Amino acid sequence: MSYSVKVIDHYENPRNVGGFDQDEESVGTGMVGAPACGDVMKLQIKVGANGVIEDARFKTYGCGSAIASSSLVTEWVKGKTVEEALEIKNTQIAEELALPPVKIHCSILAEDAIKAAVSDYRQKHPK
Amino acid sequence: MDLTTDFFTLFQLPRLFRLDLSALEARYLEIQGEVHPDRFVQADERARRQAAQWAARVNEGCLTLKKPLERAKYLLFLAGHDLEAERNTVMEPAFLIEQMEWREAAEEARNGRDHHALERLHHRLHQDLAGRYRALAALLDDQRDWPAAAHETRRLMFLEKLRLEIDDALAALEDEGIY
């Protein structure tokens, strides 16, 4: 199986690798895993007072597609409100990276990681 | 012979996770001998094709039943319980944090070419897996608790992946001739 140019780009130059302090008030942390491939993904968002995501970080142990998917979404969520971030769908990720059908679960993992990060952030900031 | 039977029936073994591997091996060799292409050299085209199908089916069955994780997945499939391995991404946070830590430790040991650290991880993982497979056997064979068994199987899919990574890292170091 060959990877698309965009997958290789994100895999070789992953954006926003690393992490924030999980206990910080402005940070939401999402941890997810895909049994199908045994991949584990941690995605964190740092949210400003206005509800806009200022920064994002990820750490993924998995295949190239999983790393590319998480790298891509950390770019996408920046500048979005948490509500807007929830609108990112795995199909958009898969399309952008031209993922083959057997790698769709990597994009699902990335979508679920955002949801988990937002849900963690919201738990810290109940309305 | 019937191509539609499940693999346990094919090998005349009870449909259990606690499988007699030597009985599987013996039955496998027996059937494989019956359908081996060498025995059909003189046969007509149709018989040869049928034998080839059988040989493939028997190989697939043996591979499926031999490895504990594959056997567990197959038992859940026969029980009609979907693993949702593609869709089910929400594992308990504690388990995922532990997985992250395992992977980090393995990555660090690999990058540092630390053979001893990899061996230690391998050993720890081996013990962890053995305990989990014992628990899985009880869930599948004794309690027939499919949802709980599916849950444990999903966890094991992560751990088997980790085992592969650690084994690959060890093999790579050994290939380099450092040890």
Short mmCIF file of C-alpha atoms in Angstrom, two decimals:
data_model
loop_
_atom_site.label_atom_id
_atom_site.label_comp_id
_atom_site.label_asym_id
_atom_site.label_seq_id
_atom_site.Cartn_x
_atom_site.Cartn_y
_atom_site.Cartn_z
CA MET A 1 0.00 0.00 0.00
CA SER A 2 1.34 3.42 -0.86
CA TYR A 3 0.76 6.55 1.14
CA SER A 4 -0.44 9.78 -0.43
CA VAL A 5 1.89 12.76 -0.69
CA LYS A 6 -0.02 14.57 2.08
CA VAL A 7 0.19 11.60 4.44
CA ILE A 8 3.94 11.37 3.85
CA ASP A 9 4.33 15.12 4.41
CA HIS A 10 2.50 15.01 7.75
CA TYR A 11 4.28 11.82 8.71
CA GLU A 12 7.75 13.17 7.95
CA ASN A 13 7.06 16.66 9.28
CA PRO A 14 4.39 16.17 11.88
CA ARG A 15 2.90 19.43 13.15
CA ASN A 16 2.30 20.16 16.82
CA VAL A 17 3.83 17.05 18.34
CA GLY A 18 4.02 17.11 22.13
CA GLY A 19 1.74 17.95 24.99
CA PHE A 20 0.39 20.52 27.42
CA ASP A 21 -0.04 20.23 31.16
CA GLN A 22 -3.15 18.13 31.47
CA ASP A 23 -4.19 19.82 34.72
CA GLU A 24 -4.21 23.32 33.30
CA GLU A 25 -7.67 24.91 33.27
CA SER A 26 -7.48 25.93 29.61
CA VAL A 27 -6.40 22.49 28.38
CA GLY A 28 -8.67 19.71 27.16
CA THR A 29 -7.16 16.24 26.73
CA GLY A 30 -8.55 13.45 24.57
CA MET A 31 -7.18 9.92 24.67
CA VAL A 32 -8.48 7.37 22.22
CA GLY A 33 -7.35 4.07 20.76
CA ALA A 34 -8.30 1.91 17.79
CA PRO A 35 -8.27 -1.82 18.54
CA ALA A 36 -8.23 -2.61 14.81
CA CYS A 37 -4.64 -1.44 14.51
CA GLY A 38 -3.63 -1.02 18.16
CA ASP A 39 -3.00 2.69 17.63
CA VAL A 40 -3.11 5.08 20.56
CA MET A 41 -3.67 8.81 20.18
CA LYS A 42 -3.52 11.70 22.63
CA LEU A 43 -4.81 15.06 21.43
CA GLN A 44 -4.82 18.23 23.50
CA ILE A 45 -6.38 21.62 22.86
CA LYS A 46 -5.62 24.90 24.60
CA VAL A 47 -8.67 27.12 24.68
CA GLY A 48 -8.70 30.89 25.14
CA ALA A 49 -11.16 32.84 27.28
CA ASN A 50 -13.27 33.53 24.17
CA GLY A 51 -13.77 29.80 23.55
CA VAL A 52 -11.37 29.79 20.60
CA ILE A 53 -8.76 27.04 20.37
CA GLU A 54 -5.40 28.79 20.46
CA ASP A 55 -3.13 25.81 20.17
CA ALA A 56 -3.16 22.03 19.89
CA ARG A 57 -0.73 19.18 20.46
CA PHE A 58 -0.76 15.48 19.77
CA LYS A 59 1.13 12.31 20.46
CA THR A 60 0.25 9.25 18.42
CA TYR A 61 1.66 5.76 18.45
CA GLY A 62 0.52 4.18 15.24
CA CYS A 63 0.89 3.95 11.52
CA GLY A 64 1.65 6.79 9.12
CA SER A 65 -2.03 7.45 8.45
CA ALA A 66 -2.84 7.76 12.14
CA ILE A 67 0.04 10.17 12.69
CA ALA A 68 -0.93 12.20 9.61
CA SER A 69 -4.60 12.31 10.68
CA SER A 70 -3.76 13.64 14.12
CA SER A 71 -1.17 16.08 12.78
CA LEU A 72 -3.73 17.42 10.31
CA VAL A 73 -6.49 17.94 12.85
CA THR A 74 -4.21 19.81 15.25
CA GLU A 75 -3.74 22.27 12.35
CA TRP A 76 -7.43 22.39 11.58
CA VAL A 77 -8.71 23.02 15.11
CA LYS A 78 -6.50 26.06 15.68
CA GLY A 79 -8.56 29.24 15.39
CA LYS A 80 -11.82 27.34 15.66
CA THR A 81 -14.23 27.55 18.60
CA VAL A 82 -14.73 24.29 20.46
CA GLU A 83 -18.18 24.03 18.85
CA GLU A 84 -16.69 24.41 15.39
CA ALA A 85 -14.00 21.85 16.19
CA LEU A 86 -16.73 19.30 16.90
CA GLU A 87 -17.95 19.69 13.34
CA ILE A 88 -14.78 18.17 11.88
CA LYS A 89 -15.76 14.84 10.38
CA ASN A 90 -13.59 11.85 9.71
CA THR A 91 -14.68 11.89 6.07
CA GLN A 92 -13.07 15.33 5.65
CA ILE A 93 -9.83 14.07 7.16
CA ALA A 94 -9.87 10.94 4.99
CA GLU A 95 -10.56 13.02 1.90
CA GLU A 96 -7.85 15.58 2.61
CA LEU A 97 -5.25 12.84 3.14
CA ALA A 98 -6.63 10.56 0.42
CA LEU A 99 -6.76 7.66 2.87
CA PRO A 100 -7.52 4.23 1.40
CA PRO A 101 -10.55 2.36 2.82
CA VAL A 102 -8.41 0.18 5.11
CA LYS A 103 -7.10 3.33 6.81
CA ILE A 104 -10.42 5.07 7.37
CA HIS A 105 -10.32 4.04 11.03
CA CYS A 106 -7.30 6.33 11.47
CA SER A 107 -9.46 9.31 10.52
CA ILE A 108 -12.23 8.08 12.83
CA LEU A 109 -9.66 7.95 15.61
CA ALA A 110 -8.66 11.57 14.96
CA GLU A 111 -12.28 12.76 14.93
CA ASP A 112 -12.98 10.91 18.17
CA ALA A 113 -9.83 12.40 19.72
CA ILE A 114 -11.14 15.93 19.11
CA LYS A 115 -14.49 15.01 20.61
CA ALA A 116 -12.79 13.53 23.65
CA ALA A 117 -10.57 16.62 24.08
CA VAL A 118 -13.56 18.98 23.83
CA SER A 119 -15.55 16.85 26.24
CA ASP A 120 -12.67 16.95 28.73
CA TYR A 121 -12.42 20.73 28.34
CA ARG A 122 -16.16 21.12 28.90
CA GLN A 123 -16.00 19.05 32.04
CA LYS A 124 -13.55 21.57 33.40
CA HIS A 125 -15.78 24.45 32.31
CA PRO A 126 -19.39 23.51 32.96
CA LYS A 127 -21.78 26.07 31.56
CA MET B 1 -15.96 -32.53 3.10
CA ASP B 2 -18.00 -29.43 3.67
CA LEU B 3 -16.54 -25.97 3.02
CA THR B 4 -19.21 -24.17 5.02
CA THR B 5 -18.61 -25.64 8.46
CA ASP B 6 -16.88 -23.54 11.10
CA PHE B 7 -13.23 -24.25 11.85
CA PHE B 8 -13.91 -26.06 15.14
CA THR B 9 -16.21 -28.50 13.36
CA LEU B 10 -13.71 -28.82 10.54
CA PHE B 11 -11.01 -29.99 12.96
CA GLN B 12 -13.49 -31.91 15.14
CA LEU B 13 -12.62 -29.88 18.20
CA PRO B 14 -14.91 -28.47 20.88
CA ARG B 15 -15.81 -24.83 20.34
CA LEU B 16 -13.70 -23.51 23.19
CA PHE B 17 -10.96 -20.97 23.77
CA ARG B 18 -9.02 -23.48 25.87
CA LEU B 19 -8.01 -25.47 22.86
CA ASP B 20 -5.91 -28.60 22.70
CA LEU B 21 -3.25 -27.29 20.35
CA SER B 22 -1.65 -30.68 19.80
CA ALA B 23 -5.03 -32.09 18.75
CA LEU B 24 -5.43 -29.16 16.36
CA GLU B 25 -1.99 -29.81 14.92
CA ALA B 26 -2.71 -33.53 14.53
CA ARG B 27 -6.05 -32.98 12.81
CA TYR B 28 -4.53 -30.31 10.62
CA LEU B 29 -1.78 -32.63 9.39
CA GLU B 30 -4.30 -35.40 8.84
CA ILE B 31 -6.66 -33.32 6.70
CA GLN B 32 -3.81 -31.55 4.95
CA GLY B 33 -2.45 -34.94 3.96
CA GLU B 34 -5.81 -35.92 2.49
CA VAL B 35 -6.12 -32.83 0.33
CA HIS B 36 -2.48 -32.26 -0.53
CA PRO B 37 -2.06 -31.30 -4.22
CA ASP B 38 0.45 -34.15 -4.67
CA ARG B 39 -2.36 -36.65 -4.23
CA PHE B 40 -4.36 -35.08 -7.03
CA VAL B 41 -1.75 -34.97 -9.77
CA GLN B 42 -3.58 -37.67 -11.69
CA ALA B 43 -7.06 -36.38 -10.84
CA ASP B 44 -9.23 -34.31 -13.16
CA GLU B 45 -9.30 -30.53 -13.15
CA ARG B 46 -12.38 -30.28 -10.95
CA ALA B 47 -11.03 -32.57 -8.25
CA ARG B 48 -7.72 -30.70 -8.28
CA ARG B 49 -9.46 -27.38 -7.85
CA GLN B 50 -11.59 -28.72 -5.03
CA ALA B 51 -8.54 -30.08 -3.24
CA ALA B 52 -6.80 -26.72 -3.57
CA GLN B 53 -9.83 -24.99 -2.05
CA TRP B 54 -9.78 -27.44 0.79
CA ALA B 55 -6.10 -26.98 1.41
CA ALA B 56 -6.61 -23.21 1.59
CA ARG B 57 -9.57 -23.58 3.95
CA VAL B 58 -7.68 -25.91 6.24
CA ASN B 59 -4.68 -23.57 6.36
CA GLU B 60 -6.86 -20.60 7.16
CA GLY B 61 -8.62 -22.58 9.87
CA CYS B 62 -5.41 -23.66 11.49
CA LEU B 63 -3.98 -20.15 11.48
CA THR B 64 -7.20 -18.77 12.96
CA LEU B 65 -7.43 -21.29 15.78
CA LYS B 66 -3.74 -21.48 16.61
CA LYS B 67 -3.19 -17.90 17.78
CA PRO B 68 -5.11 -17.07 20.94
CA LEU B 69 -6.14 -13.57 19.85
CA GLU B 70 -7.42 -14.80 16.47
CA ARG B 71 -9.19 -17.68 18.20
CA ALA B 72 -10.93 -15.29 20.59
CA LYS B 73 -12.02 -13.03 17.72
CA TYR B 74 -13.33 -16.06 15.84
CA LEU B 75 -15.29 -17.35 18.86
CA LEU B 76 -16.89 -13.93 19.26
CA PHE B 77 -17.71 -13.91 15.55
CA LEU B 78 -19.36 -17.34 15.85
CA ALA B 79 -21.30 -16.11 18.87
CA GLY B 80 -22.57 -13.28 16.70
CA HIS B 81 -20.87 -10.64 18.80
CA ASP B 82 -19.37 -7.78 16.83
CA LEU B 83 -16.00 -6.56 18.08
CA GLU B 84 -16.49 -3.10 16.51
CA ALA B 85 -12.72 -2.91 16.28
CA GLU B 86 -12.89 -0.14 13.69
CA ARG B 87 -15.47 2.05 15.37
CA ASN B 88 -15.02 1.46 19.03
CA THR B 89 -12.30 3.95 19.96
CA VAL B 90 -13.37 4.74 23.48
CA MET B 91 -11.36 2.65 25.88
CA GLU B 92 -11.02 3.40 29.58
CA PRO B 93 -8.62 6.33 30.07
CA ALA B 94 -6.52 4.35 32.54
CA PHE B 95 -5.95 1.62 29.97
CA LEU B 96 -5.03 4.13 27.26
CA ILE B 97 -2.66 6.03 29.55
CA GLU B 98 -0.99 2.72 30.34
CA GLN B 99 -0.74 1.97 26.61
CA MET B 100 0.86 5.37 26.02
CA GLU B 101 3.40 4.65 28.76
CA TRP B 102 4.21 1.23 27.32
CA ARG B 103 4.73 2.72 23.87
CA GLU B 104 6.84 5.56 25.22
CA ALA B 105 9.03 3.14 27.14
CA ALA B 106 9.39 0.91 24.07
CA GLU B 107 10.24 3.88 21.86
CA GLU B 108 12.82 5.14 24.33
CA ALA B 109 14.43 1.71 24.64
CA ARG B 110 14.50 1.27 20.88
CA ASN B 111 15.99 4.69 20.22
CA GLY B 112 18.53 4.17 22.98
CA ARG B 113 19.33 0.70 21.61
CA ASP B 114 18.79 -0.52 25.15
CA HIS B 115 18.54 -4.26 24.74
CA HIS B 116 18.05 -4.88 28.47
CA ALA B 117 15.20 -2.40 28.72
CA LEU B 118 13.50 -4.04 25.75
CA GLU B 119 13.94 -7.47 27.31
CA ARG B 120 12.41 -6.20 30.54
CA LEU B 121 9.44 -4.74 28.67
CA HIS B 122 9.07 -7.98 26.75
CA HIS B 123 9.04 -9.96 29.98
CA ARG B 124 6.53 -7.67 31.69
CA LEU B 125 4.28 -7.73 28.67
CA HIS B 126 4.49 -11.49 28.45
CA GLN B 127 3.26 -11.84 32.04
CA ASP B 128 0.52 -9.29 31.51
CA LEU B 129 -0.68 -11.11 28.39
CA ALA B 130 -0.68 -14.50 30.09
CA GLY B 131 -2.91 -13.18 32.87
CA ARG B 132 -5.26 -11.53 30.41
CA TYR B 133 -5.59 -14.66 28.28
CA ARG B 134 -6.44 -16.67 31.39
CA ALA B 135 -9.15 -14.15 32.23
CA LEU B 136 -10.38 -14.23 28.64
CA ALA B 137 -10.60 -18.04 28.72
CA ALA B 138 -12.89 -17.82 31.75
CA LEU B 139 -15.07 -15.18 30.08
CA LEU B 140 -15.40 -17.15 26.85
CA ASP B 141 -15.57 -20.75 28.05
CA ASP B 142 -17.00 -20.60 31.57
CA GLN B 143 -19.11 -17.46 31.78
CA ARG B 144 -19.92 -17.04 28.10
CA ASP B 145 -19.99 -13.33 28.77
CA TRP B 146 -19.57 -12.07 25.19
CA PRO B 147 -19.57 -8.31 25.86
CA ALA B 148 -16.92 -8.64 28.57
CA ALA B 149 -14.93 -11.04 26.39
CA ALA B 150 -15.12 -8.59 23.47
CA HIS B 151 -13.88 -5.84 25.74
CA GLU B 152 -10.91 -7.88 26.90
CA THR B 153 -10.21 -8.92 23.30
CA ARG B 154 -10.08 -5.27 22.22
CA ARG B 155 -7.54 -4.60 24.99
CA LEU B 156 -5.50 -7.58 23.85
CA MET B 157 -5.42 -6.22 20.30
CA PHE B 158 -3.44 -3.25 21.64
CA LEU B 159 -1.12 -5.43 23.66
CA GLU B 160 -0.42 -7.84 20.81
CA LYS B 161 0.47 -4.86 18.63
CA LEU B 162 2.84 -3.70 21.34
CA ARG B 163 4.36 -7.18 21.53
CA LEU B 164 5.03 -7.07 17.79
CA GLU B 165 6.74 -3.70 18.12
CA ILE B 166 8.94 -4.84 20.98
CA ASP B 167 9.83 -8.07 19.18
CA ASP B 168 10.67 -6.11 16.02
CA ALA B 169 12.88 -3.75 18.00
CA LEU B 170 14.68 -6.66 19.64
CA ALA B 171 15.13 -8.39 16.29
CA ALA B 172 16.51 -5.20 14.75
CA LEU B 173 19.10 -4.87 17.52
CA GLU B 174 20.07 -8.50 17.18
CA ASP B 175 20.43 -8.09 13.41
CA GLU B 176 22.84 -5.26 13.97
CA GLY B 177 24.96 -7.76 15.81
CA ILE B 178 25.24 -5.70 18.96
CA TYR B 179 24.27 -8.78 20.96
#
